[in-house]
Every structure is written in structure tokens, then in C-alpha cells.
mmCIF file of C-alpha atoms in Angstrom:
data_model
loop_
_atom_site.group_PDB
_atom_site.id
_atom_site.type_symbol
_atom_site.label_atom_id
_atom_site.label_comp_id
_atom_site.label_asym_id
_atom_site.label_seq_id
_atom_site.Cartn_x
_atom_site.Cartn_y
_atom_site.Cartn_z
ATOM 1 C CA UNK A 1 4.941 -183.775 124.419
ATOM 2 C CA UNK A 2 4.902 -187.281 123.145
ATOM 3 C CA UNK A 3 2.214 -188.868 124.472
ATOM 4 C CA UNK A 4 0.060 -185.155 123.745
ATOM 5 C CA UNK A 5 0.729 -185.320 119.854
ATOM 6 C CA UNK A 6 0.606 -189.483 120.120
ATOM 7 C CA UNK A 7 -3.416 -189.026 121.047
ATOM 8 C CA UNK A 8 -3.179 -186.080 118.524
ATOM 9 C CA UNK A 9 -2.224 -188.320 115.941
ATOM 10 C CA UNK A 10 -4.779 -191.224 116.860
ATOM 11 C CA UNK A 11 -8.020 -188.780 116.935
ATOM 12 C CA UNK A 12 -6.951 -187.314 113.243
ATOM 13 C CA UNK A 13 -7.095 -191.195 112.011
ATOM 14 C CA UNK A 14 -10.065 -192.157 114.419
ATOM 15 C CA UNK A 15 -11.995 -188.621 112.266
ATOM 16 C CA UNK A 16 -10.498 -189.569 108.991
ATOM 17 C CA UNK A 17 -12.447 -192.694 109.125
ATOM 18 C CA UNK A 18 -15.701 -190.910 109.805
ATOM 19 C CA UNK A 19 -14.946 -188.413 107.417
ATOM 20 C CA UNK A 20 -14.599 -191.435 104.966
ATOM 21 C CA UNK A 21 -16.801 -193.340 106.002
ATOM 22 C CA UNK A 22 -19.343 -190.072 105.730
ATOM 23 C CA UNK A 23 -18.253 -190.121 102.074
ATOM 24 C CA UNK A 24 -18.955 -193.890 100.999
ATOM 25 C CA UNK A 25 -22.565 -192.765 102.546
ATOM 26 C CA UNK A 26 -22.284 -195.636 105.414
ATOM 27 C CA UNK A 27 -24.412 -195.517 108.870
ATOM 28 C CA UNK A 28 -22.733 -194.655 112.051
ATOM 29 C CA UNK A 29 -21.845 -198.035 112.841
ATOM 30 C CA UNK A 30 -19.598 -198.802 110.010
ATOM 31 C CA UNK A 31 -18.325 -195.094 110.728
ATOM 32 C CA UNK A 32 -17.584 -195.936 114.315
ATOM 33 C CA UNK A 33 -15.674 -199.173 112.594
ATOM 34 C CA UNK A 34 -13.328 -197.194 110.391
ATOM 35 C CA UNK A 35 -12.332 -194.592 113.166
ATOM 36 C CA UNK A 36 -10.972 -197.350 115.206
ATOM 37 C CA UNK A 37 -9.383 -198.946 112.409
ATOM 38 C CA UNK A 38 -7.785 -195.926 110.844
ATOM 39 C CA UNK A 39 -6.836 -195.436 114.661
ATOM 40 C CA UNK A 40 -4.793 -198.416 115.405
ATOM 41 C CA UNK A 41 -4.238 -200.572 112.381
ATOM 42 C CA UNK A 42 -0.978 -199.057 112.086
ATOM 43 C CA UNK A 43 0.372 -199.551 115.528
ATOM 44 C CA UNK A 44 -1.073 -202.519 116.285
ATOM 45 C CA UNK A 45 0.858 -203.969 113.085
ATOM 46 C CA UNK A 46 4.194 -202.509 114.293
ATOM 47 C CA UNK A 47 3.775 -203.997 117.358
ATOM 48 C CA UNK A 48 2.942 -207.178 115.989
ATOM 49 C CA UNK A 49 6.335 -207.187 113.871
ATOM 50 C CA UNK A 50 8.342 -205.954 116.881
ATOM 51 C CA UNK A 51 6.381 -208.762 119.355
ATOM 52 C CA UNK A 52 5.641 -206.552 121.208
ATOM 53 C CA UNK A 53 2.263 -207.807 123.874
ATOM 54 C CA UNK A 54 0.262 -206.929 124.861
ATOM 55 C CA UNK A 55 -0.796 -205.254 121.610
ATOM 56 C CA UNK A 56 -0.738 -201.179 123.393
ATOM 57 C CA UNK A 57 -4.458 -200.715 122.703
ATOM 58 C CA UNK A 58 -5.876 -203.431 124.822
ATOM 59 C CA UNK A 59 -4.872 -201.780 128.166
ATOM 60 C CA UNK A 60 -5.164 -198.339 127.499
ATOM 61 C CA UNK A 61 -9.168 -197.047 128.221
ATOM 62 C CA UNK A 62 -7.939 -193.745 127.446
ATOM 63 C CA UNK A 63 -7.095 -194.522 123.980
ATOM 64 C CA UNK A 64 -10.272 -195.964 123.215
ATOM 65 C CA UNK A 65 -12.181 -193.757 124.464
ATOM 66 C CA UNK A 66 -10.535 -190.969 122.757
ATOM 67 C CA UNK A 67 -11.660 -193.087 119.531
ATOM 68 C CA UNK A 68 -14.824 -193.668 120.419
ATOM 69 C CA UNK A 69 -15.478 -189.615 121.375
ATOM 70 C CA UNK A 70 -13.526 -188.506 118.158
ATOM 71 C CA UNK A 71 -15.658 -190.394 116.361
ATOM 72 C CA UNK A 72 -19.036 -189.623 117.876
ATOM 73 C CA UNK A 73 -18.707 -185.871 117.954
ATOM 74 C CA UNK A 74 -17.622 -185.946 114.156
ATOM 75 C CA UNK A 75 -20.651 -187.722 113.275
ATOM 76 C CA UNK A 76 -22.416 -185.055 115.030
ATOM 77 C CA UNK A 77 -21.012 -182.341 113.444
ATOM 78 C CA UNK A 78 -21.084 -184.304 109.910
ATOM 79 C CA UNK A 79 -25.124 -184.209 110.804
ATOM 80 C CA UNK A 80 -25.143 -180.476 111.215
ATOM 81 C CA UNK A 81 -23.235 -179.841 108.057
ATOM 82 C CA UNK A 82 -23.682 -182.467 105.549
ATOM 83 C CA UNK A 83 -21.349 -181.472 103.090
ATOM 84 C CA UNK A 84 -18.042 -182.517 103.465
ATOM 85 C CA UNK A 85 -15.192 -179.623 103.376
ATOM 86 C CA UNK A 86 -13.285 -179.936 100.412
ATOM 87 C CA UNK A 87 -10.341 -181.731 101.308
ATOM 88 C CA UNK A 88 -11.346 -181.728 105.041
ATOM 89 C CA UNK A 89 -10.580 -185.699 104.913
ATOM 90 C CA UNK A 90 -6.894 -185.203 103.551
ATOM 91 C CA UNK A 91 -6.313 -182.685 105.539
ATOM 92 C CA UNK A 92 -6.879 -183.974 109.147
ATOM 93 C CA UNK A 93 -5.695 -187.745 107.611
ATOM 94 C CA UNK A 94 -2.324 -185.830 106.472
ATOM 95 C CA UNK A 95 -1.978 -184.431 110.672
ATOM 96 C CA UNK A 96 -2.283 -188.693 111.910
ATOM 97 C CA UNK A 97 0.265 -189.506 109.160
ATOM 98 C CA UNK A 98 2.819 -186.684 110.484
ATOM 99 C CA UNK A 99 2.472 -187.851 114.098
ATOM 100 C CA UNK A 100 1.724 -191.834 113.580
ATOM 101 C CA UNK A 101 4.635 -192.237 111.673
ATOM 102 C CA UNK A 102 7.034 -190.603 113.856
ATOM 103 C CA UNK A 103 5.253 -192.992 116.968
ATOM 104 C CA UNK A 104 6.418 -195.593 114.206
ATOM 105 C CA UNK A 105 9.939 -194.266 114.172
ATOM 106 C CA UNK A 106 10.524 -193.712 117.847
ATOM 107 C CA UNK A 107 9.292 -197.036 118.984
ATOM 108 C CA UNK A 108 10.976 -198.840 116.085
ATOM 109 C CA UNK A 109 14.277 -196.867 117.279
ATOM 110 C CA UNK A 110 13.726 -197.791 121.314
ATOM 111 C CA UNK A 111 13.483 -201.694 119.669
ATOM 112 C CA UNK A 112 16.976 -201.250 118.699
ATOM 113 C CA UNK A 113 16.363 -202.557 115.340
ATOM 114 C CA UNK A 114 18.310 -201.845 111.526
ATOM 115 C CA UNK A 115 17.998 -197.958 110.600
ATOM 116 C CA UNK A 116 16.190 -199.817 107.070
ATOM 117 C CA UNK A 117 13.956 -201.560 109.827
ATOM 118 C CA UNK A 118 13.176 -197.823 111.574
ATOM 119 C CA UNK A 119 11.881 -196.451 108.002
ATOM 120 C CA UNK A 120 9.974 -199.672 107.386
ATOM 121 C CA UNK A 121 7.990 -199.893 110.380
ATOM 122 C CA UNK A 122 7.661 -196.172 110.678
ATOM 123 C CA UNK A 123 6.091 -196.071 106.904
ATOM 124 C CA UNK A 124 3.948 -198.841 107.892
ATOM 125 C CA UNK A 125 2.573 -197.295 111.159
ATOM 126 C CA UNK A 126 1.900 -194.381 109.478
ATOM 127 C CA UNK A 127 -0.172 -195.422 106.348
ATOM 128 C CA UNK A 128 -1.341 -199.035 107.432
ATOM 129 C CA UNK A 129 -4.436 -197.270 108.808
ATOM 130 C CA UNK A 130 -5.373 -195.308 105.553
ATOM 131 C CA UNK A 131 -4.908 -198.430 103.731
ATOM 132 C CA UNK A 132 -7.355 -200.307 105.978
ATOM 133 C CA UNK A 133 -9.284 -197.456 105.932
ATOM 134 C CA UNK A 134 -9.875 -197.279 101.717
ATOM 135 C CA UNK A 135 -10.234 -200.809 101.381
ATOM 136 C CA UNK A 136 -12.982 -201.131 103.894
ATOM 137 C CA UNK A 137 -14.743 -197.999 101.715
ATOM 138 C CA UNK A 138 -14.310 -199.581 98.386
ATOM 139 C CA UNK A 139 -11.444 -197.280 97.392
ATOM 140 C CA UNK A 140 -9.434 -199.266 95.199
ATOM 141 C CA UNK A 141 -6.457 -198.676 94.822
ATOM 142 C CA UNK A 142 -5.845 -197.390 98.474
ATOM 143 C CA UNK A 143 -4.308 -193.505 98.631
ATOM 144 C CA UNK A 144 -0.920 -195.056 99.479
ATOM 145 C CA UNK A 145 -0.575 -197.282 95.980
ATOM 146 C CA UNK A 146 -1.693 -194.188 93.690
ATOM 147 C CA UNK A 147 0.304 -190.962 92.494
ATOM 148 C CA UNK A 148 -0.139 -189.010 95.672
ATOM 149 C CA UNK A 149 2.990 -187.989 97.752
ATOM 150 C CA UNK A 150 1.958 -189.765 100.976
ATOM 151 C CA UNK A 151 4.192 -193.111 101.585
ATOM 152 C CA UNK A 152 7.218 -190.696 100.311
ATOM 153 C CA UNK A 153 6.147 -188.356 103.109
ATOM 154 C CA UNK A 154 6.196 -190.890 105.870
ATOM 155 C CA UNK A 155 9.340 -192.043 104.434
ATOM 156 C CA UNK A 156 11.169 -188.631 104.077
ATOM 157 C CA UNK A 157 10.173 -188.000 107.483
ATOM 158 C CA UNK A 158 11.381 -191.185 109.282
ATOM 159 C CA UNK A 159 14.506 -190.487 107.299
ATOM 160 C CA UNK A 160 14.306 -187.045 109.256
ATOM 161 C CA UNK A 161 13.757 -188.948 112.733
ATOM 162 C CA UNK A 162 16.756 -191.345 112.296
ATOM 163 C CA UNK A 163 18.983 -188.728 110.955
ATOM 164 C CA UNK A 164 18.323 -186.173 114.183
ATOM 165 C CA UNK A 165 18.883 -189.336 116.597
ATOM 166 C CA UNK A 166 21.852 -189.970 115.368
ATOM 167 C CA UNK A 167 22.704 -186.235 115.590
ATOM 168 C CA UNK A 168 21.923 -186.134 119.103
ATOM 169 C CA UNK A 169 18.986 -183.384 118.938
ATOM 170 C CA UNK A 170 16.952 -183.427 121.417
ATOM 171 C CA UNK A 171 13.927 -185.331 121.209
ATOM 172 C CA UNK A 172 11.623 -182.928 121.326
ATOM 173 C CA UNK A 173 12.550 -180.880 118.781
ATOM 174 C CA UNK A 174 13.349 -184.193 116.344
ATOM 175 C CA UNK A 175 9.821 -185.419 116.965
ATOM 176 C CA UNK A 176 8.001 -182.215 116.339
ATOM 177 C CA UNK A 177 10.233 -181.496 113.080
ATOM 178 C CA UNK A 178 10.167 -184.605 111.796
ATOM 179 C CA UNK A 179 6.061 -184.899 112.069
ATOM 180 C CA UNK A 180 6.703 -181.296 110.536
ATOM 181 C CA UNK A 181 8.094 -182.097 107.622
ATOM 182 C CA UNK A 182 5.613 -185.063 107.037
ATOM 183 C CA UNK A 183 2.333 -182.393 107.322
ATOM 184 C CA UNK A 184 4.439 -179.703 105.016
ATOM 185 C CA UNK A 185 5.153 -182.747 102.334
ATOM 186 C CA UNK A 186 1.228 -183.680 102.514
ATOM 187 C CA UNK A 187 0.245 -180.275 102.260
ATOM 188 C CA UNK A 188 1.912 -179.163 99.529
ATOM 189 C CA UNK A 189 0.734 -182.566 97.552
ATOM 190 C CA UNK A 190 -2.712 -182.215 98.044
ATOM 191 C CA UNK A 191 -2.677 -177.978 97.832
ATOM 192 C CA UNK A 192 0.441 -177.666 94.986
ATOM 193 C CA UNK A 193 -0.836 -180.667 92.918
ATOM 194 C CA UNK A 194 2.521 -182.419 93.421
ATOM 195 C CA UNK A 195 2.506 -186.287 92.783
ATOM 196 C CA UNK A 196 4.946 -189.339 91.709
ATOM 197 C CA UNK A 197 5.238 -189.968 88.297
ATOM 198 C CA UNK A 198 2.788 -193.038 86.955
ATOM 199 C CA UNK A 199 4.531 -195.990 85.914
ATOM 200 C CA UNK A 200 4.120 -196.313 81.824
ATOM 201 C CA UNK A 201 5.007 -198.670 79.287
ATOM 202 C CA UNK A 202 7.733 -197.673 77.357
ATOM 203 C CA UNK A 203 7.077 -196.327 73.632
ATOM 204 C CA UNK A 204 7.749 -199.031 70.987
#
């Protein structure tokens, strides 16, 4: 079940960067460049912090070629229907948060590292990709540094990871609930409206 919503999560990032790509109007080249690095910034920064080589991208043809067919057949359905679905992009970028981060959270948890450590590099698995992603489309500041629940969500479900290891539930049912709750806290920020307060000055 792992390793099915692992290549889940990756083609949801590697279509997120089409889809975004698609909406900063670049060619297919720079939207085959954001797929793969929607796709594995994330991991590939974990690993880097855990030192863990090689890096598990450059061994894995399966992998890229998932990327590389996710991100051809969106183009090609992007050419059929050329206007984006409202909120198509946050939508299928919310599903590779849910299961990215929890990737994050169970390889930061086989490392045997902190339990601050496991949130860290499980937040940072799952939104180092749609930061990547925004900068290389000129959208300043990235999703992750505005008022949109989406850092909180990877957060709240590491939290959710850690807390059902510890528990002892079994790991299927902590990964799917944790990715669960990550895709319920997305969804009800982009469809509710809900969003962190903005910092402001204080009155004088």
C-alpha cells in the first residue's frame, strides 16, 4: 500500500507542475521541468538532510518514468481543454501533499531521528516541491508563505503519523489516516475559505 500511494503522491506533484506551468502560459518543456521538480524536490531534500545516497530518484526508472508520462498525458489533455478547472491545480497538488508528507514522516521515523526532526522533514517533503514549483512560475510569495492552510496541514498530519506510531496502529491504517487528514485539512481550506490569520502591525 505504500509504495501504491508513494507513486500516487509523486504523479499529483509531477501534474501540479503542468497544471502550473499551463497557467504561467509556458511551453511543454518548461512544463515537463516543473513536473519533475514538483515531483522530487521534496524527497530529494529529505534525503539530503538524512544522507541518505544515493539520492532515491537516480535508480529508480520507474519513478521517472511515471513523471515523465504524468506529465505528457496532462499536457495532452490541457491541449484538448484549454481552460483550466477551477481549482483543478489545488486540488490534485493538495492529494501529493497528503501522501508526500507522510513518505516524509515514515522515512524520517525509519532514520530514527527526534519526533521535532519527524515533523520537520515530513513538512519539508511535503511542501518543498510546491515551493520550487511557484518560484520557478513567478509566484511570489510561494503557496506555503501566504494565508492558506497548507504547511499547517502537513504539519497536523505528521503530528498524526508520529502519534499512531507511538500508539502501535498498524501501519496501514496510520499512513492512510494520516495522508487523510492532510487532504480533509486542504480541502476544507481551499472549499470552506479557511486560512491563518495575516500578521499585522499592531494599532498605535
Amino acid at each position: 500500500m505504500l509504495h501504491a500511494l508513494y507513486l500516487l503522491g509523486i504523479a499529483a506533484f509531477a501534474a501540479s507542475g503542468v497544471l502550473a506551468a499551463h497557467r504561467a502560459d509556458m511551453d511543454p518543456f518548461g512544463g515537463l521541468v516543473l513536473a519533475f521538480a514538483a515531483a522530487i524536490s521534496g524527497g530529494t531534500l529529505r534525503d539530503l538532510i538524512l544522507d541518505r545516497h544515493p539520492l532515491y530518484w537516480t535508480h529508480d526508472w520507474l519513478l521517472l518514468a511515471l513523471i515523465a508520462s504524468v506529465a505528457v498525458l496532462t499536457m495532452l489533455h490541457l491541449r484538448r481543454r484549454r481552460t483550466l478547472p477551477h481549482r483543478a491545480l489545488m486540488v490534485v497538488d493538495a492529494v501529493g501533499l497528503a501522501v508526500v508528507t507522510v513518505i516524509g514522516a515514515r522515512a524520517a521515523v525509519d532514520a530514527h531521528v527526534t519526533p521535532v526532526a519527524v515533523l520537520i522533514l515530513a513538512v519539508l517533503t511535503g511542501v518543498t516541491g510546491e515551493v520550487v514549483r511557484d518560484v520557478l512560475c513567478g509566484e511570489l510569495p510561494p503557496l506555503l508563505l501566504r494565508e492558506e492552510v497548507y504547511a499547517t496541514a502537513a504539519l497536523a498530519g505528521a503530528a498524526c503519523y508520529l502519534g499512531l506510531h507511538w500508539a502501535g496502529a498498524p501501519d496501514t491504517l496510520n499512513t492512510a489516516g494520516s495522508a487523510a487528514l492532510v487532504f480533509a485539512l486542504r480541502m476544507a481550506a481551499i472549499f470552506r475559505d479557511l486560512h491563518l490569520p495575516r500578521l499585522q502591525r499592531a494599532s498605535a
